[in-house]
PDB file of C-alpha atoms in Angstrom:
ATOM      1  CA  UNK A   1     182.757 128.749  99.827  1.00  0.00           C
ATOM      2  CA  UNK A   2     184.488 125.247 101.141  1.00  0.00           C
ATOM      3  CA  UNK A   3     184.877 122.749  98.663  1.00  0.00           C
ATOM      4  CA  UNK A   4     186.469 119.428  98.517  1.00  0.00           C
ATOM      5  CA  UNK A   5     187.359 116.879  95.189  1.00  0.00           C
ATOM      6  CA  UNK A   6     188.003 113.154  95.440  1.00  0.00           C
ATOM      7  CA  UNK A   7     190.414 112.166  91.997  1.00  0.00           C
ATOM      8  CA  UNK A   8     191.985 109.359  91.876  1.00  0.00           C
ATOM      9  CA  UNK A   9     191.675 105.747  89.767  1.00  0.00           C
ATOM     10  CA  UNK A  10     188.274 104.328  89.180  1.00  0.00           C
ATOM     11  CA  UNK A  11     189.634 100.539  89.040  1.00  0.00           C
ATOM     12  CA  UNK A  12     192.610  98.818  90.346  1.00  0.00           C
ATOM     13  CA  UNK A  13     193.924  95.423  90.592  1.00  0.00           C
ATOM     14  CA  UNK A  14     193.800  93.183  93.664  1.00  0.00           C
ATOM     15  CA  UNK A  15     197.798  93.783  95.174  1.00  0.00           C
ATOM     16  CA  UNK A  16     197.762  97.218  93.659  1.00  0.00           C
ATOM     17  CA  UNK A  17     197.827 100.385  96.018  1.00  0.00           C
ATOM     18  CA  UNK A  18     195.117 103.331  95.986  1.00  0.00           C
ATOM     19  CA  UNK A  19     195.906 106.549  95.945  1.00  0.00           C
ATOM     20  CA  UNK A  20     193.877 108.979  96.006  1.00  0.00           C
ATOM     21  CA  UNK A  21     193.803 112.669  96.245  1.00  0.00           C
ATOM     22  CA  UNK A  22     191.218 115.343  98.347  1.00  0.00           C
ATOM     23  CA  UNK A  23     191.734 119.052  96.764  1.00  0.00           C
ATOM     24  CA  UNK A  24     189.909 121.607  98.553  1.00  0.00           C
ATOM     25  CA  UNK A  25     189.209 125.372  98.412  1.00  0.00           C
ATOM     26  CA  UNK A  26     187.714 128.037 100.732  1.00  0.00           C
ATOM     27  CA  UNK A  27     189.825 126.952 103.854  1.00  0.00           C
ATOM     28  CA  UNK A  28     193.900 126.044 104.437  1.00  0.00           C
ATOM     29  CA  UNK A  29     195.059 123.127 106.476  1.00  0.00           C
ATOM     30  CA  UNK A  30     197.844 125.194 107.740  1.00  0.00           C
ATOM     31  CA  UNK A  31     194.973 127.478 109.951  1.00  0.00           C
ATOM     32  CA  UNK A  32     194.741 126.001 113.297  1.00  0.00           C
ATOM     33  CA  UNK A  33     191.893 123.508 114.382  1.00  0.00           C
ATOM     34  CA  UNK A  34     191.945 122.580 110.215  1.00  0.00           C
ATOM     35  CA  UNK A  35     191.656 118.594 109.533  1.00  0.00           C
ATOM     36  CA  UNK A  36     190.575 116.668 106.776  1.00  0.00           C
ATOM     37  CA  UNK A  37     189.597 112.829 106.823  1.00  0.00           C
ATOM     38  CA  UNK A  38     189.227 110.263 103.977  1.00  0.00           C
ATOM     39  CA  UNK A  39     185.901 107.903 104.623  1.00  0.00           C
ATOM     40  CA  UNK A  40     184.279 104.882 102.574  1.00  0.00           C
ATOM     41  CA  UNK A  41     181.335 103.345 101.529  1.00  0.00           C
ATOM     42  CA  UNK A  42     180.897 100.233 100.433  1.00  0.00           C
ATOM     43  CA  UNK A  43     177.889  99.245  97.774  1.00  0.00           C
ATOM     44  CA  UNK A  44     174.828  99.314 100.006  1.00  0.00           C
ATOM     45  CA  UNK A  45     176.555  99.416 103.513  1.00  0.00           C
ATOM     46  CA  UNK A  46     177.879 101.922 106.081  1.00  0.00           C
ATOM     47  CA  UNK A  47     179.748 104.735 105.848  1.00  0.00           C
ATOM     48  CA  UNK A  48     183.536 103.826 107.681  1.00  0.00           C
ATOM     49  CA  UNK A  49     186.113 106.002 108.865  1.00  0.00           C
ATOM     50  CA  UNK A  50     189.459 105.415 107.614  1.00  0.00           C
ATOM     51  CA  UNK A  51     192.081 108.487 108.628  1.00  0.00           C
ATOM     52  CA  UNK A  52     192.469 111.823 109.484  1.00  0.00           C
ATOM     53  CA  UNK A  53     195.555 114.406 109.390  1.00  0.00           C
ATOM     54  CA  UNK A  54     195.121 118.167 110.888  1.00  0.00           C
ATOM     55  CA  UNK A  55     196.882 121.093 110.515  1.00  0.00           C
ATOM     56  CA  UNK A  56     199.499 120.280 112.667  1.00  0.00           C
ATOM     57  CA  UNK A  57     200.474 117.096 110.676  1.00  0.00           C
ATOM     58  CA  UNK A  58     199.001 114.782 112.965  1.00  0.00           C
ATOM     59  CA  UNK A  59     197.838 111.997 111.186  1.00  0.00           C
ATOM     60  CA  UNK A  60     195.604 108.952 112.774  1.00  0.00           C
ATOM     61  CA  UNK A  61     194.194 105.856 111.405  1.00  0.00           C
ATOM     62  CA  UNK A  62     191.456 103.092 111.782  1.00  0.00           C
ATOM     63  CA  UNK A  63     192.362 100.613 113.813  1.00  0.00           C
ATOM     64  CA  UNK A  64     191.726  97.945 111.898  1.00  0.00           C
ATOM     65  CA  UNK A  65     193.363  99.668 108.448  1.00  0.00           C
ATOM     66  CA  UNK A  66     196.144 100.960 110.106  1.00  0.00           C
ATOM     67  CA  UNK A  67     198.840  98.799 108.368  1.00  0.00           C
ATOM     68  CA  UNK A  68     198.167  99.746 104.887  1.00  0.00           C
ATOM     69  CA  UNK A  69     197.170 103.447 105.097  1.00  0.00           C
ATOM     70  CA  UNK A  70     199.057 106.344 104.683  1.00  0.00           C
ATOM     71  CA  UNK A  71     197.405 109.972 104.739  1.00  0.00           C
ATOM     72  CA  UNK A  72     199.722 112.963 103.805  1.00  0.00           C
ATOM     73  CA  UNK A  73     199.344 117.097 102.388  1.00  0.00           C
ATOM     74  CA  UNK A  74     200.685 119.037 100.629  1.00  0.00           C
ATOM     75  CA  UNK A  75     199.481 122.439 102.009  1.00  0.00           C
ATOM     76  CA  UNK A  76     201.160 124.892  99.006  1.00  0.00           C
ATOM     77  CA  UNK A  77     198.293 122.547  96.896  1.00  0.00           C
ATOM     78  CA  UNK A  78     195.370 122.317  99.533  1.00  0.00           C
ATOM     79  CA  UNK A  79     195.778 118.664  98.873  1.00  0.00           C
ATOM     80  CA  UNK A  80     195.425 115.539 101.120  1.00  0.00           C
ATOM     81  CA  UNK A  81     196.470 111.971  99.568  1.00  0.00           C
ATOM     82  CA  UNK A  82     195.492 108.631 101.254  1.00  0.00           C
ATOM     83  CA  UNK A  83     197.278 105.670 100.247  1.00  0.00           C
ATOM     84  CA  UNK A  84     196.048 101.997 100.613  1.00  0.00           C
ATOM     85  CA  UNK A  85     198.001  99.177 100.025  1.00  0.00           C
ATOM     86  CA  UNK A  86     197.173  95.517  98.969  1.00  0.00           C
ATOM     87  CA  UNK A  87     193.715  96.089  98.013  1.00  0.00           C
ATOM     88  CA  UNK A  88     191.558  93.354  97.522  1.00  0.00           C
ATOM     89  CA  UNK A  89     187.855  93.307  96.175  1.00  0.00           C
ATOM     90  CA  UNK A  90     186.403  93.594  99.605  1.00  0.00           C
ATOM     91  CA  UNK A  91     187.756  97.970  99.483  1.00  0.00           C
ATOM     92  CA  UNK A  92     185.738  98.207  96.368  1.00  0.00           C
ATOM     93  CA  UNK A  93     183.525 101.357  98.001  1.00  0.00           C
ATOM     94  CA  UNK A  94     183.159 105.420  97.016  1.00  0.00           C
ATOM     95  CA  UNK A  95     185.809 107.262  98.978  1.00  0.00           C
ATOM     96  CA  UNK A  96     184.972 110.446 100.703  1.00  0.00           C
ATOM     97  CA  UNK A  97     186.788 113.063 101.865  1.00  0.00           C
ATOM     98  CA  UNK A  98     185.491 115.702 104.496  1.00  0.00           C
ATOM     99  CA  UNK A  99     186.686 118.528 106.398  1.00  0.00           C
ATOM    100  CA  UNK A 100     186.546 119.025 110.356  1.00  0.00           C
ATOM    101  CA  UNK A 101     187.716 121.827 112.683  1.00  0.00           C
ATOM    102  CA  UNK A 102     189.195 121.315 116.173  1.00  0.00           C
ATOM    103  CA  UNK A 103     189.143 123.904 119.181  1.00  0.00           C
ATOM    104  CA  UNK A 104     189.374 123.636 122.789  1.00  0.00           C
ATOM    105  CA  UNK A 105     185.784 122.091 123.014  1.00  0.00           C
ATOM    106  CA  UNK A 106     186.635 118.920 120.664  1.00  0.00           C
ATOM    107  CA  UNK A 107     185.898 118.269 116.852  1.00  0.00           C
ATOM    108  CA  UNK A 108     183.215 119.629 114.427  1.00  0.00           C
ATOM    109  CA  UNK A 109     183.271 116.748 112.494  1.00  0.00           C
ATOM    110  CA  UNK A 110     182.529 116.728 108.888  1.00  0.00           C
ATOM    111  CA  UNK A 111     180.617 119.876 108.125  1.00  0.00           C
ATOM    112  CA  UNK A 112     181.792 119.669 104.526  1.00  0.00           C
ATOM    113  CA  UNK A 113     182.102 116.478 102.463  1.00  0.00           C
ATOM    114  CA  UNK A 114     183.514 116.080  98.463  1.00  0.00           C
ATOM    115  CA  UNK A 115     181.201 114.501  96.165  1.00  0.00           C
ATOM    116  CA  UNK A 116     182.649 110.907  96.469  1.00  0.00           C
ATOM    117  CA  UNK A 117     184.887 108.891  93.909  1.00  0.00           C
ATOM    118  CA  UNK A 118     184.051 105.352  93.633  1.00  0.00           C
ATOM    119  CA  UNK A 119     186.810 102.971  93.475  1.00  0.00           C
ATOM    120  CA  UNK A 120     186.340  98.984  91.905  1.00  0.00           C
ATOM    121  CA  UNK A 121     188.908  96.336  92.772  1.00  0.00           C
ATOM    122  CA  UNK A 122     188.898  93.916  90.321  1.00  0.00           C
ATOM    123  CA  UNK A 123     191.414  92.130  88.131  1.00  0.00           C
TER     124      UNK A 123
ATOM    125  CA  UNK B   1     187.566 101.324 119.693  1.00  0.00           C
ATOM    126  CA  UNK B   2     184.440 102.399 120.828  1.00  0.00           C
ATOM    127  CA  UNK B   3     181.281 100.860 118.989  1.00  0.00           C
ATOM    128  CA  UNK B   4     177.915 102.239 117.602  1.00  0.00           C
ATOM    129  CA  UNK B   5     174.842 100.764 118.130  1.00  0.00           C
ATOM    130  CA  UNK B   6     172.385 102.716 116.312  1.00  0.00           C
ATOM    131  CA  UNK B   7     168.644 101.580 115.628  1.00  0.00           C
ATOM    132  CA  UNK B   8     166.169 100.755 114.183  1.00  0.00           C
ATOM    133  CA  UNK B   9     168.553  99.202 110.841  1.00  0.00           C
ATOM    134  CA  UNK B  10     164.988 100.930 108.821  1.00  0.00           C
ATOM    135  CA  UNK B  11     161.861 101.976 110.061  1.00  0.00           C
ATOM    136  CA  UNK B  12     158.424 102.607 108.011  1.00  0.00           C
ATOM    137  CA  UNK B  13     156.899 106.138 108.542  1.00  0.00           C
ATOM    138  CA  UNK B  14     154.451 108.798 106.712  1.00  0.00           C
ATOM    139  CA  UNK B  15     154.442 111.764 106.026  1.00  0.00           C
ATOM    140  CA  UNK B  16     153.456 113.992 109.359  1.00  0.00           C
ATOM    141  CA  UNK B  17     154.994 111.205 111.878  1.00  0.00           C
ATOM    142  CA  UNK B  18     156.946 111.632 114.850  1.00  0.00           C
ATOM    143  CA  UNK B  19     160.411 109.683 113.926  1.00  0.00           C
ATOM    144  CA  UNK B  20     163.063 108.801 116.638  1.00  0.00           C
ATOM    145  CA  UNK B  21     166.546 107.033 115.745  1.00  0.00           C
ATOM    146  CA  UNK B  22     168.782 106.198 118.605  1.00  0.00           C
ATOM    147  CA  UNK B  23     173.151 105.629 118.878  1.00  0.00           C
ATOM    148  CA  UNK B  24     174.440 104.253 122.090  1.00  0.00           C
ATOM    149  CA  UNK B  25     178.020 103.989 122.700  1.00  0.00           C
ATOM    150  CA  UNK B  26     179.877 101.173 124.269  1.00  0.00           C
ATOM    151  CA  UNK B  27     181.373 104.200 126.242  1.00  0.00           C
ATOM    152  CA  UNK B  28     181.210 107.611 127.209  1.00  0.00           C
ATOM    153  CA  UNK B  29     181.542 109.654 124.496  1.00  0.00           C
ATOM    154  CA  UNK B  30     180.650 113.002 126.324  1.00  0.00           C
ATOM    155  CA  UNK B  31     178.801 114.969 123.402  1.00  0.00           C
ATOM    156  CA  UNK B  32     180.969 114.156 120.544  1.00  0.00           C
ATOM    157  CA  UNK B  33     178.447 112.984 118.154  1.00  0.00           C
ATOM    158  CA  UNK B  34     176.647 114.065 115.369  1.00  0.00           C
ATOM    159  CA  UNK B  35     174.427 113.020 112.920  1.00  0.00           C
ATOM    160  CA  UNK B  36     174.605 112.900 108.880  1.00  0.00           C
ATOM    161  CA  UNK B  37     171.774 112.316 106.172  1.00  0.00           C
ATOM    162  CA  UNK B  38     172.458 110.640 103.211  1.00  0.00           C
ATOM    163  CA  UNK B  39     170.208 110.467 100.072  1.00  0.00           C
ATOM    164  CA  UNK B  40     170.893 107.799  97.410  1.00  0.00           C
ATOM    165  CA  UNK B  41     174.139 108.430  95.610  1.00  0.00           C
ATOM    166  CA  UNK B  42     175.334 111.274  97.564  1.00  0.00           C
ATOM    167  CA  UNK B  43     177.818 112.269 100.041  1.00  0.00           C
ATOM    168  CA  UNK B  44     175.786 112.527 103.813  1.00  0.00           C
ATOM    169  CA  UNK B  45     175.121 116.151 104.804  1.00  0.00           C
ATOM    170  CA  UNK B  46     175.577 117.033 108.762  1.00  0.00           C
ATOM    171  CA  UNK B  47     172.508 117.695 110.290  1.00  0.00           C
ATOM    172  CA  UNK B  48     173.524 117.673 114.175  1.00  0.00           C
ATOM    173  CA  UNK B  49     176.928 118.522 115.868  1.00  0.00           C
ATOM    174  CA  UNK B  50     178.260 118.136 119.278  1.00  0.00           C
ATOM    175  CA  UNK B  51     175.212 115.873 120.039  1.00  0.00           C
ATOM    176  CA  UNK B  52     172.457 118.715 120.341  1.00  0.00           C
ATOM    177  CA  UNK B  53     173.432 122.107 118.048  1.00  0.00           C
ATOM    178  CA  UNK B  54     171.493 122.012 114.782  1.00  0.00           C
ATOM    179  CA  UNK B  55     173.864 122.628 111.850  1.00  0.00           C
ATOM    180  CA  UNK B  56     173.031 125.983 109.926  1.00  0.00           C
ATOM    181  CA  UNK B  57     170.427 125.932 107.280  1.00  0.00           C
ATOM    182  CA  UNK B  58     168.845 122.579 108.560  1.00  0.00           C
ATOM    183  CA  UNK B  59     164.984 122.141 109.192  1.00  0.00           C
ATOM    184  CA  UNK B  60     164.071 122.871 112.883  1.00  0.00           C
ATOM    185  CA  UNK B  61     162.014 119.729 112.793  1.00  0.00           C
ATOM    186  CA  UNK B  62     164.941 117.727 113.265  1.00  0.00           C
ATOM    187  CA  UNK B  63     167.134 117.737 116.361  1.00  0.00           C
ATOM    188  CA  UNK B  64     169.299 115.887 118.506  1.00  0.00           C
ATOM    189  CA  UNK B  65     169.648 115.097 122.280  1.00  0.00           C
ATOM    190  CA  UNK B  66     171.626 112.939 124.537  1.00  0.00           C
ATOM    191  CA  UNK B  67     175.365 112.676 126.526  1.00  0.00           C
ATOM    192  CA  UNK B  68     177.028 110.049 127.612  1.00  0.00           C
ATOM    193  CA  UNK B  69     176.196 107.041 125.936  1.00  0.00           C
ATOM    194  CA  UNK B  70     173.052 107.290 124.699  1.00  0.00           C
ATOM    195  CA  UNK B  71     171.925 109.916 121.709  1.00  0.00           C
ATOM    196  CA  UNK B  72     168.566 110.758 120.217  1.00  0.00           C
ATOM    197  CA  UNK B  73     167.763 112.219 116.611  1.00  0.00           C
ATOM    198  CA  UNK B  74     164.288 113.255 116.052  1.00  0.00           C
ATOM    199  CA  UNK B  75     162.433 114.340 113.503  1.00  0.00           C
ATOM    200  CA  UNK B  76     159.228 115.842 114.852  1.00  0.00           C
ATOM    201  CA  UNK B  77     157.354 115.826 111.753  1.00  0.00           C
ATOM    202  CA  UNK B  78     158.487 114.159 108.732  1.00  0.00           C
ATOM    203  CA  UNK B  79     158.828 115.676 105.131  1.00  0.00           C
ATOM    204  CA  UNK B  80     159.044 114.046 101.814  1.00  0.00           C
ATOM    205  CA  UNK B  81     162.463 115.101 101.410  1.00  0.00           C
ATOM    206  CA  UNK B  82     163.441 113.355 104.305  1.00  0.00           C
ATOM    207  CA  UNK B  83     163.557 110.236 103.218  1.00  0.00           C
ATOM    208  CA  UNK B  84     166.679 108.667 103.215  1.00  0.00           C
ATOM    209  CA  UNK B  85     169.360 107.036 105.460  1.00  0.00           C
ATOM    210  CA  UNK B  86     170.957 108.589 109.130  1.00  0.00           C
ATOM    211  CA  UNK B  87     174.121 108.078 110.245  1.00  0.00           C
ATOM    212  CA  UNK B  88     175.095 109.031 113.667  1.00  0.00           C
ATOM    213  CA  UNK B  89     179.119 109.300 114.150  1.00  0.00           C
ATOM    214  CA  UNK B  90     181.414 109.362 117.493  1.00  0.00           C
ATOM    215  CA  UNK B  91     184.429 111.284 117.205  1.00  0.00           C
ATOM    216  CA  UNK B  92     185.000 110.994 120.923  1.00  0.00           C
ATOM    217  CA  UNK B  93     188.753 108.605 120.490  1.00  0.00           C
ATOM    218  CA  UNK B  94     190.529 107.138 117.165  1.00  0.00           C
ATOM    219  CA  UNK B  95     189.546 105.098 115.946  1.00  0.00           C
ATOM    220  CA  UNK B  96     186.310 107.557 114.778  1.00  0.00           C
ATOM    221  CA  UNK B  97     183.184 105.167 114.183  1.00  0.00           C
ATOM    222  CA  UNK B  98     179.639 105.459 112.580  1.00  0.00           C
ATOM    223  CA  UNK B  99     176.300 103.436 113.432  1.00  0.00           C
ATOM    224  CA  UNK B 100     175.003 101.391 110.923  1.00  0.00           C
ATOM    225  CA  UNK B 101     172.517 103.470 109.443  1.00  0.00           C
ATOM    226  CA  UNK B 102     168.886 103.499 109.921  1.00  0.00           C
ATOM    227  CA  UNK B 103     166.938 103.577 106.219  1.00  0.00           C
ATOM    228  CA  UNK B 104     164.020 105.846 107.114  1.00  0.00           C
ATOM    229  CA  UNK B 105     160.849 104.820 103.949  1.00  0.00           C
ATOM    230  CA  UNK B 106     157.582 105.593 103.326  1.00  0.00           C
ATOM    231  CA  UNK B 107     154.656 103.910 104.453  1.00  0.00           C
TER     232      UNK B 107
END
């Protein structure tokens, strides 16, 4: 059975980084095609993409979040950690992580998702 | 990046009804899309992959069709359960990007 757990701080100051941490079970991000993302959710709004690293150690990021992410693993763990830096009340959301697979036809994206950890920037 | 346009924002439906939600992409995407269901204070749950292939274990009343730029999830005949917000996603080119969500409620 695939599993995935969002951990990290529920409340950090505006300047402060995030980081949080996706531990998973039931699959190993050293098996080709493996990837895991990180994806938010504001209060009431859309769900947005923010980074992805696969089983090669590829790593890719929004666009427009580029500059203060940083997505990593630790594969002896089955643990991915996304940092964000300078966060201001605006990345208050709940943070997802979710797996995808990669072959030779493209992505399966998402299939499994963690629960969610909710995050509040505020001083 | 490539944007999602993805509507209606909410529609109004009963129980029984015929329910269409459209994405189009401000590109080709080919068939990278899929399409996620999320219920109040939960993480979404896949419904549709590679724009057309029903995920395992979901209703056949739902399904998706569509290439290109322009994709179609239907639900031929809504449940009570169903209720709830749908997300389509394009994981064609980085930067990966959702719609907006359409809010599906009962009439």
């Amino acid at each position: 059975q695939v599993t995935l757990r969002e951990s990290g701080p529920a409340l950090v100051k505006p300047t402060q980084t995030l980081t949080l941490t996706c531990t998973f079970s039931g699959f190993s991000l050293s098996t080709s095609g493996m990837c895991v993302s990180w994806i938010r959710q504001p209060p009431g709004k859309a769900l947005e993409w923010l980074a992805l690293i696969d089983w090669d150690d590829d790593k890719y990021y929004s666009t427009s979040l580029k500059t203060r992410l940083t997505i990593s693993k630790d594969t002896s763990k089955n643990q991915v950690v996304l940092t964000m830096t300078n966060m201001d009340p605006v990345d208050t959301a709940t943070y997802y992580c979710a797996r995808s697979n990669y072959d030779s036809s493209g992505y399966s994206a998402f299939d499994i998702w963690g629960q969610g950890t909710m995050v509040t920037v505020s001083s | 990046d490539i944007q999602m346009t993805q509507s209606p924002s909410s529609l109004s439906a009963s129980v029984g009804d015929r329910v269409t939600i459209t994405c189009r992409a401000s590109q080709g995407i080919r068939n990278d899309l899929g399409w996620y269901q999320q219920k109040p204070g939960k993480a979404p749950k896949r419904l549709i992959y590679a724009a057309s292939s029903l995920q395992s274990g979901v209703p056949s009343r739902f399904s998706g069709s569509g290439s290109g730029t322009e994709f179609t999830l239907t639900i031929s005949s809504l449940q009570p359960e169903d209720f709830a917000t749908y997300y389509c996603l394009q994981h064609n080119s980085y930067s990966w990007t959702f719609g907006q969500g359409t809010k599906v409620e009962i009439k």
